[in-house]
Amino acid sequence: MNQRRWVALAIAVGLLLFSGITQRVNNQAQEEQLTGINELLYGSNDLEKTVVEEGNSNQQILKLSVEGTIADSGSSSLFSSDTYDHQLFLEELEAAVSDPEIKGILLEVNSPGGGVYESAEIAKKMAAIKEAGIPVYVSMKQMAASGGYYISAAADKIFASEETVTGSIGVIMSGTNYAGLFEKLGIEDTTVKSGALKDIGSSTREPTEADKEVLQAYVDSAFGRFVKVVAKGRQMPEETVRKLADGRIYDGAQAKENGLVDEIGFPEDALAALKTEQDLSQAQVVSYQVSSTGFASSWLGVKLAEAQGLKLSESSRLVNLVESLGTPESPKPLYYYGGE
């Protein structure tokens, strides 16, 4: 190759690099511009404090809530609704740990439980809060069963009303088997697999004894972790917890008799106790909310956000929720009251 061709090649490579850099800069500028427009329309994803009850702003009690099934349905915190938003709740817990003004937390729980993994994520964040020396009081409302109890067990104090459905300590992995129906219809399972247990939990063939043993061992392992969480949080021997943890539910009065809750009361009673017992009588009560505009909650704002992929449609949220809890074809272990 002569010198002229080398020069031409160098120029071509230089133009290609310049074009790539220019395109990247333009794309970044467009993304920043779009982000700015979206923040103007909808607000930001930043957590902001809202004062619930006036008091000393240097000494705050944070009100948090778990309302609904504990599952990561993929909803966006910018468009969070009254249903449970897992990622938003984790963000709130992280923010509380690093906020020097937060001196106590009141967690209101109204949940039948949910995913094993999601419950463990919350428990890890709650442990970090306790390590930071922030007292946590839990008020169980209509229901705090299975995973709802799992995330509450480590609290400094647990309140429940006499009517609160609690307990259901255990693990469930639900599935549906169509093998008998397929046989009647003349449908044959032709699955090809690398090992006898590769299609364990299949809905198209009868489960073998080996299948049952493996799945039971898997569930028992998750159950053992649940028992340890309750035993540590409630300062009970594991043997005592196992006697209570046959999956049954308790009302609040029964739960108190069995040492699963500390006091009978409602959220306002838990808040009053937190103030009195933790020397926070003058504390300001606050909650977190995501910064948003009125447009974000309007019909046009919601539809535009769905079109941009910033908000999941209700059908998409439902699909994500079902998948996060498992399907008959792919069952998952759950800390959940009532099956799937």
Tab-separated table of C-alpha atoms in Angstrom:
chain	number	residue	atom	x	y	z
A	1	MET	CA	0.000	0.000	0.000
A	2	ASN	CA	1.479	3.357	-1.046
A	3	GLN	CA	1.664	6.509	1.049
A	4	ARG	CA	-1.397	8.110	-0.569
A	5	ARG	CA	-3.567	5.123	0.357
A	6	TRP	CA	-2.263	5.137	3.932
A	7	VAL	CA	-3.204	8.808	4.241
A	8	ALA	CA	-6.676	8.131	2.805
A	9	LEU	CA	-7.164	5.241	5.220
A	10	ALA	CA	-6.099	7.403	8.170
A	11	ILE	CA	-8.518	10.126	7.114
A	12	ALA	CA	-11.336	7.560	6.792
A	13	VAL	CA	-10.645	6.137	10.262
A	14	GLY	CA	-10.504	9.652	11.694
A	15	LEU	CA	-13.847	10.556	10.129
A	16	LEU	CA	-15.366	7.336	11.442
A	17	LEU	CA	-14.161	8.049	14.974
A	18	PHE	CA	-15.316	11.661	14.746
A	19	SER	CA	-18.733	10.518	13.513
A	20	GLY	CA	-19.047	8.042	16.382
A	21	ILE	CA	-18.072	10.614	18.994
A	22	THR	CA	-20.440	13.189	17.505
A	23	GLN	CA	-23.301	10.679	17.473
A	24	ARG	CA	-22.630	9.726	21.081
A	25	VAL	CA	-22.586	13.369	22.171
A	26	ASN	CA	-25.805	14.033	20.278
A	27	ASN	CA	-27.484	10.975	21.809
A	28	GLN	CA	-26.376	12.029	25.280
A	29	ALA	CA	-27.659	15.553	24.686
A	30	GLN	CA	-30.981	14.172	23.448
A	31	GLU	CA	-31.266	11.908	26.498
A	32	GLU	CA	-30.508	14.812	28.838
A	33	GLN	CA	-33.034	16.978	27.027
A	34	LEU	CA	-35.670	14.237	27.246
A	35	THR	CA	-34.900	13.728	30.931
A	36	GLY	CA	-35.351	17.441	31.521
A	37	ILE	CA	-38.681	17.452	29.693
A	38	ASN	CA	-39.891	14.404	31.630
A	39	GLU	CA	-38.933	15.976	34.950
A	40	LEU	CA	-40.819	19.121	33.944
A	41	LEU	CA	-43.913	17.069	33.020
A	42	TYR	CA	-43.872	14.444	35.738
A	43	GLY	CA	-41.432	15.536	38.425
A	44	SER	CA	-38.341	13.616	39.497
A	45	ASN	CA	-37.717	10.280	41.178
A	46	ASP	CA	-36.289	12.035	44.231
A	47	LEU	CA	-37.774	11.208	47.609
A	48	GLU	CA	-39.194	14.189	49.456
A	49	LYS	CA	-40.366	14.429	53.036
A	50	THR	CA	-43.915	15.376	53.897
A	51	VAL	CA	-44.753	16.487	57.413
A	52	VAL	CA	-47.506	14.308	58.888
A	53	GLU	CA	-47.381	15.762	62.376
A	54	GLU	CA	-45.578	18.906	63.465
A	55	GLY	CA	-42.708	18.744	65.910
A	56	ASN	CA	-38.952	19.091	66.248
A	57	SER	CA	-37.543	18.756	62.701
A	58	ASN	CA	-34.161	17.652	64.076
A	59	GLN	CA	-35.838	14.670	65.672
A	60	GLN	CA	-38.081	12.885	63.197
A	61	ILE	CA	-40.168	9.728	63.199
A	62	LEU	CA	-40.576	8.251	59.737
A	63	LYS	CA	-43.870	6.568	58.829
A	64	LEU	CA	-43.499	3.777	56.287
A	65	SER	CA	-46.076	1.390	54.879
A	66	VAL	CA	-46.200	-2.032	53.254
A	67	GLU	CA	-49.621	-2.353	51.666
A	68	GLY	CA	-50.364	-5.409	49.542
A	69	THR	CA	-48.480	-8.427	48.235
A	70	ILE	CA	-44.716	-8.265	48.716
A	71	ALA	CA	-43.583	-8.734	45.117
A	72	ASP	CA	-41.425	-6.818	42.685
A	73	SER	CA	-43.964	-6.047	39.969
A	74	GLY	CA	-41.615	-3.619	38.236
A	75	SER	CA	-43.675	-0.499	38.884
A	76	SER	CA	-41.931	2.841	38.693
A	77	SER	CA	-41.555	4.900	41.850
A	78	LEU	CA	-42.378	8.032	39.866
A	79	PHE	CA	-45.862	6.648	39.273
A	80	SER	CA	-46.288	4.639	42.459
A	81	SER	CA	-49.875	4.041	43.487
A	82	ASP	CA	-51.647	2.747	46.565
A	83	THR	CA	-50.407	-0.765	45.796
A	84	TYR	CA	-47.053	-1.992	47.050
A	85	ASP	CA	-43.996	-0.776	45.139
A	86	HIS	CA	-41.044	-2.943	46.129
A	87	GLN	CA	-38.222	-0.874	44.665
A	88	LEU	CA	-39.639	2.327	46.113
A	89	PHE	CA	-39.891	0.757	49.570
A	90	LEU	CA	-36.271	-0.417	49.416
A	91	GLU	CA	-35.249	3.119	48.448
A	92	GLU	CA	-37.154	4.492	51.441
A	93	LEU	CA	-35.378	2.088	53.802
A	94	GLU	CA	-31.988	3.052	52.365
A	95	ALA	CA	-32.798	6.747	52.692
A	96	ALA	CA	-33.823	6.283	56.330
A	97	VAL	CA	-30.484	4.717	57.280
A	98	SER	CA	-28.480	7.644	55.907
A	99	ASP	CA	-30.763	10.402	57.221
A	100	PRO	CA	-29.397	11.819	60.502
A	101	GLU	CA	-32.749	13.419	61.326
A	102	ILE	CA	-34.597	10.072	61.437
A	103	LYS	CA	-34.629	8.901	65.057
A	104	GLY	CA	-37.385	6.299	64.848
A	105	ILE	CA	-39.545	4.414	62.345
A	106	LEU	CA	-43.190	3.423	62.488
A	107	LEU	CA	-43.863	0.696	59.933
A	108	GLU	CA	-47.490	-0.067	59.139
A	109	VAL	CA	-47.945	-3.526	57.598
A	110	ASN	CA	-51.026	-4.762	55.794
A	111	SER	CA	-49.892	-7.717	53.701
A	112	PRO	CA	-50.492	-11.450	53.122
A	113	GLY	CA	-46.776	-11.818	52.391
A	114	GLY	CA	-45.265	-12.652	49.043
A	115	GLY	CA	-41.933	-13.599	47.514
A	116	VAL	CA	-39.195	-15.263	49.549
A	117	TYR	CA	-36.506	-13.179	47.841
A	118	GLU	CA	-38.318	-9.849	48.193
A	119	SER	CA	-39.055	-10.529	51.872
A	120	ALA	CA	-35.374	-11.300	52.464
A	121	GLU	CA	-34.388	-8.039	50.734
A	122	ILE	CA	-36.590	-6.085	53.126
A	123	ALA	CA	-35.302	-7.997	56.161
A	124	LYS	CA	-31.715	-7.144	55.163
A	125	LYS	CA	-32.543	-3.434	54.931
A	126	MET	CA	-34.377	-3.586	58.258
A	127	ALA	CA	-31.315	-5.185	59.859
A	128	ALA	CA	-29.191	-2.273	58.610
A	129	ILE	CA	-31.644	0.142	60.212
A	130	LYS	CA	-31.344	-1.649	63.550
A	131	GLU	CA	-27.542	-1.625	63.272
A	132	ALA	CA	-27.759	2.142	62.785
A	133	GLY	CA	-29.502	2.358	66.153
A	134	ILE	CA	-32.870	3.477	64.791
A	135	PRO	CA	-35.761	1.909	66.730
A	136	VAL	CA	-38.503	0.341	64.610
A	137	TYR	CA	-42.070	-0.158	65.832
A	138	VAL	CA	-44.483	-2.147	63.668
A	139	SER	CA	-48.233	-1.728	63.577
A	140	MET	CA	-49.985	-4.663	61.936
A	141	LYS	CA	-53.300	-3.642	60.432
A	142	GLN	CA	-55.879	-5.962	58.852
A	143	MET	CA	-53.282	-8.609	57.983
A	144	ALA	CA	-49.586	-9.275	58.498
A	145	ALA	CA	-49.275	-12.925	57.582
A	146	SER	CA	-46.384	-15.052	56.341
A	147	GLY	CA	-43.985	-12.644	54.584
A	148	GLY	CA	-45.865	-9.769	56.211
A	149	TYR	CA	-44.882	-11.216	59.580
A	150	TYR	CA	-41.382	-12.139	58.346
A	151	ILE	CA	-40.513	-8.474	57.683
A	152	SER	CA	-42.017	-7.439	61.031
A	153	ALA	CA	-40.416	-10.009	63.311
A	154	ALA	CA	-37.177	-8.098	63.920
A	155	ALA	CA	-38.931	-4.898	65.045
A	156	ASP	CA	-38.248	-3.495	68.503
A	157	LYS	CA	-41.958	-3.726	69.242
A	158	ILE	CA	-44.951	-5.153	67.367
A	159	PHE	CA	-48.536	-3.949	67.725
A	160	ALA	CA	-51.606	-5.691	66.327
A	161	SER	CA	-55.322	-5.223	66.769
A	162	GLU	CA	-57.321	-8.103	68.179
A	163	GLU	CA	-58.710	-8.651	64.680
A	164	THR	CA	-55.363	-8.634	62.831
A	165	VAL	CA	-54.726	-11.797	60.817
A	166	THR	CA	-51.139	-12.774	61.562
A	167	GLY	CA	-48.938	-15.849	61.737
A	168	SER	CA	-49.072	-18.215	58.755
A	169	ILE	CA	-45.368	-18.784	59.398
A	170	GLY	CA	-44.196	-21.107	56.674
A	171	VAL	CA	-43.405	-21.605	53.009
A	172	ILE	CA	-45.671	-22.673	50.173
A	173	MET	CA	-44.871	-23.688	46.612
A	174	SER	CA	-48.055	-24.167	44.627
A	175	GLY	CA	-48.420	-25.951	41.317
A	176	THR	CA	-51.035	-27.594	39.112
A	177	ASN	CA	-50.700	-31.011	37.485
A	178	TYR	CA	-52.561	-31.865	34.273
A	179	ALA	CA	-51.112	-35.354	33.747
A	180	GLY	CA	-54.414	-37.152	34.415
A	181	LEU	CA	-56.321	-34.839	32.093
A	182	PHE	CA	-53.698	-35.220	29.363
A	183	GLU	CA	-53.959	-38.994	29.623
A	184	LYS	CA	-57.720	-38.843	29.121
A	185	LEU	CA	-57.301	-36.554	26.131
A	186	GLY	CA	-54.568	-38.681	24.617
A	187	ILE	CA	-51.930	-35.954	24.989
A	188	GLU	CA	-48.422	-37.266	25.588
A	189	ASP	CA	-45.556	-35.438	27.292
A	190	THR	CA	-42.550	-35.652	24.946
A	191	THR	CA	-40.084	-33.638	27.035
A	192	VAL	CA	-36.403	-34.376	26.372
A	193	LYS	CA	-34.158	-33.655	29.356
A	194	SER	CA	-30.556	-34.051	30.436
A	195	GLY	CA	-31.380	-35.442	33.865
A	196	ALA	CA	-34.252	-37.052	35.728
A	197	LEU	CA	-34.936	-33.911	37.755
A	198	LYS	CA	-34.494	-31.305	35.011
A	199	ASP	CA	-38.263	-30.900	34.610
A	200	ILE	CA	-39.005	-31.129	38.315
A	201	GLY	CA	-42.403	-29.625	39.088
A	202	SER	CA	-43.650	-30.290	35.557
A	203	SER	CA	-47.406	-29.905	35.172
A	204	THR	CA	-47.558	-32.466	32.347
A	205	ARG	CA	-46.345	-35.586	34.163
A	206	GLU	CA	-46.956	-37.199	37.526
A	207	PRO	CA	-44.361	-36.186	40.129
A	208	THR	CA	-41.961	-38.926	41.190
A	209	GLU	CA	-40.899	-39.639	44.752
A	210	ALA	CA	-37.536	-38.069	43.934
A	211	ASP	CA	-39.338	-34.922	42.742
A	212	LYS	CA	-41.270	-34.695	45.993
A	213	GLU	CA	-38.198	-35.219	48.148
A	214	VAL	CA	-36.178	-32.523	46.367
A	215	LEU	CA	-38.990	-29.957	46.443
A	216	GLN	CA	-39.782	-30.698	50.075
A	217	ALA	CA	-36.119	-30.268	51.016
A	218	TYR	CA	-36.066	-26.962	49.138
A	219	VAL	CA	-39.155	-25.692	50.957
A	220	ASP	CA	-37.852	-26.954	54.313
A	221	SER	CA	-34.621	-25.023	53.799
A	222	ALA	CA	-36.527	-21.774	53.189
A	223	PHE	CA	-38.741	-22.560	56.168
A	224	GLY	CA	-35.679	-22.987	58.372
A	225	ARG	CA	-34.538	-19.473	57.479
A	226	PHE	CA	-38.001	-18.116	58.319
A	227	VAL	CA	-37.897	-19.825	61.712
A	228	LYS	CA	-34.469	-18.367	62.471
A	229	VAL	CA	-35.673	-14.847	61.595
A	230	VAL	CA	-38.643	-15.154	63.948
A	231	ALA	CA	-36.596	-16.801	66.713
A	232	LYS	CA	-33.973	-14.056	66.600
A	233	GLY	CA	-36.453	-11.206	66.294
A	234	ARG	CA	-38.770	-12.447	69.026
A	235	GLN	CA	-35.963	-13.868	71.190
A	236	MET	CA	-37.596	-17.295	71.231
A	237	PRO	CA	-36.070	-20.775	71.072
A	238	GLU	CA	-36.371	-22.217	67.577
A	239	GLU	CA	-38.269	-25.201	68.964
A	240	THR	CA	-40.949	-22.855	70.312
A	241	VAL	CA	-41.229	-21.065	66.974
A	242	ARG	CA	-41.567	-24.367	65.092
A	243	LYS	CA	-44.495	-25.351	67.298
A	244	LEU	CA	-46.243	-22.113	66.340
A	245	ALA	CA	-45.177	-22.318	62.695
A	246	ASP	CA	-47.371	-25.032	61.233
A	247	GLY	CA	-48.838	-22.528	58.794
A	248	ARG	CA	-51.878	-21.615	60.865
A	249	ILE	CA	-53.108	-18.064	61.276
A	250	TYR	CA	-53.714	-16.278	64.566
A	251	ASP	CA	-55.763	-13.239	65.411
A	252	GLY	CA	-54.008	-10.453	67.278
A	253	ALA	CA	-55.064	-11.668	70.709
A	254	GLN	CA	-53.815	-15.201	69.996
A	255	ALA	CA	-50.593	-13.829	68.557
A	256	LYS	CA	-49.976	-11.849	71.734
A	257	GLU	CA	-50.645	-14.902	73.897
A	258	ASN	CA	-48.060	-16.824	71.874
A	259	GLY	CA	-45.451	-14.073	71.981
A	260	LEU	CA	-45.654	-13.157	68.294
A	261	VAL	CA	-46.717	-9.575	69.046
A	262	ASP	CA	-46.081	-7.330	72.037
A	263	GLU	CA	-49.167	-5.155	72.395
A	264	ILE	CA	-52.759	-4.894	71.246
A	265	GLY	CA	-53.311	-1.577	69.543
A	266	PHE	CA	-53.622	0.444	66.367
A	267	PRO	CA	-51.108	2.640	64.482
A	268	GLU	CA	-51.777	5.625	66.715
A	269	ASP	CA	-51.040	3.475	69.772
A	270	ALA	CA	-47.773	2.248	68.260
A	271	LEU	CA	-46.784	5.829	67.444
A	272	ALA	CA	-47.565	7.004	70.953
A	273	ALA	CA	-45.515	4.179	72.447
A	274	LEU	CA	-42.591	4.921	70.113
A	275	LYS	CA	-42.604	8.558	71.210
A	276	THR	CA	-42.847	7.757	74.919
A	277	GLU	CA	-40.503	4.775	75.121
A	278	GLN	CA	-37.795	6.141	72.824
A	279	ASP	CA	-37.746	9.691	74.240
A	280	LEU	CA	-39.234	11.155	71.059
A	281	SER	CA	-42.201	12.998	72.540
A	282	GLN	CA	-41.357	16.212	70.640
A	283	ALA	CA	-40.465	14.493	67.369
A	284	GLN	CA	-41.831	15.582	64.029
A	285	VAL	CA	-43.604	12.773	62.146
A	286	VAL	CA	-42.797	12.590	58.442
A	287	SER	CA	-43.300	10.317	55.453
A	288	TYR	CA	-41.591	10.003	52.094
A	289	GLN	CA	-43.171	10.734	48.764
A	290	VAL	CA	-41.821	10.866	45.229
A	291	SER	CA	-41.577	14.312	43.688
A	292	SER	CA	-44.234	14.582	40.978
A	293	THR	CA	-46.490	17.107	39.257
A	294	GLY	CA	-50.258	17.195	38.862
A	295	PHE	CA	-49.774	16.229	35.223
A	296	ALA	CA	-48.235	12.907	36.305
A	297	SER	CA	-51.524	11.771	37.851
A	298	SER	CA	-53.761	13.063	35.072
A	299	TRP	CA	-55.232	10.711	32.467
A	300	LEU	CA	-53.123	12.295	29.711
A	301	GLY	CA	-49.981	12.154	31.852
A	302	VAL	CA	-50.479	8.478	32.669
A	303	LYS	CA	-51.102	7.548	29.015
A	304	LEU	CA	-48.088	9.543	27.833
A	305	ALA	CA	-45.892	7.911	30.471
A	306	GLU	CA	-47.100	4.449	29.385
A	307	ALA	CA	-46.286	5.297	25.759
A	308	GLN	CA	-42.773	6.384	26.797
A	309	GLY	CA	-42.251	3.246	28.861
A	310	LEU	CA	-41.970	5.271	32.078
A	311	LYS	CA	-45.040	3.622	33.566
A	312	LEU	CA	-46.257	0.075	33.155
A	313	SER	CA	-49.815	-0.461	32.009
A	314	GLU	CA	-52.140	-2.273	34.394
A	315	SER	CA	-51.977	-5.411	32.245
A	316	SER	CA	-48.165	-5.318	32.319
A	317	ARG	CA	-48.172	-4.841	36.080
A	318	LEU	CA	-50.469	-7.831	36.456
A	319	VAL	CA	-48.233	-10.005	34.276
A	320	ASN	CA	-45.160	-8.950	36.254
A	321	LEU	CA	-46.910	-9.659	39.537
A	322	VAL	CA	-47.957	-13.150	38.426
A	323	GLU	CA	-44.449	-13.918	37.163
A	324	SER	CA	-42.845	-12.678	40.373
A	325	LEU	CA	-45.039	-15.031	42.405
A	326	GLY	CA	-44.570	-17.976	40.054
A	327	THR	CA	-46.857	-19.816	37.652
A	328	PRO	CA	-48.145	-23.412	37.477
A	329	GLU	CA	-45.367	-24.082	34.962
A	330	SER	CA	-42.717	-22.375	37.100
A	331	PRO	CA	-43.741	-22.469	40.778
A	332	LYS	CA	-41.761	-20.449	43.300
A	333	PRO	CA	-41.446	-20.769	47.074
A	334	LEU	CA	-43.467	-18.071	48.813
A	335	TYR	CA	-43.900	-16.630	52.273
A	336	TYR	CA	-47.565	-16.158	51.423
A	337	TYR	CA	-50.882	-16.736	53.192
A	338	GLY	CA	-53.517	-18.428	51.046
A	339	GLY	CA	-51.432	-19.979	48.266
A	340	GLU	CA	-51.285	-18.280	44.874
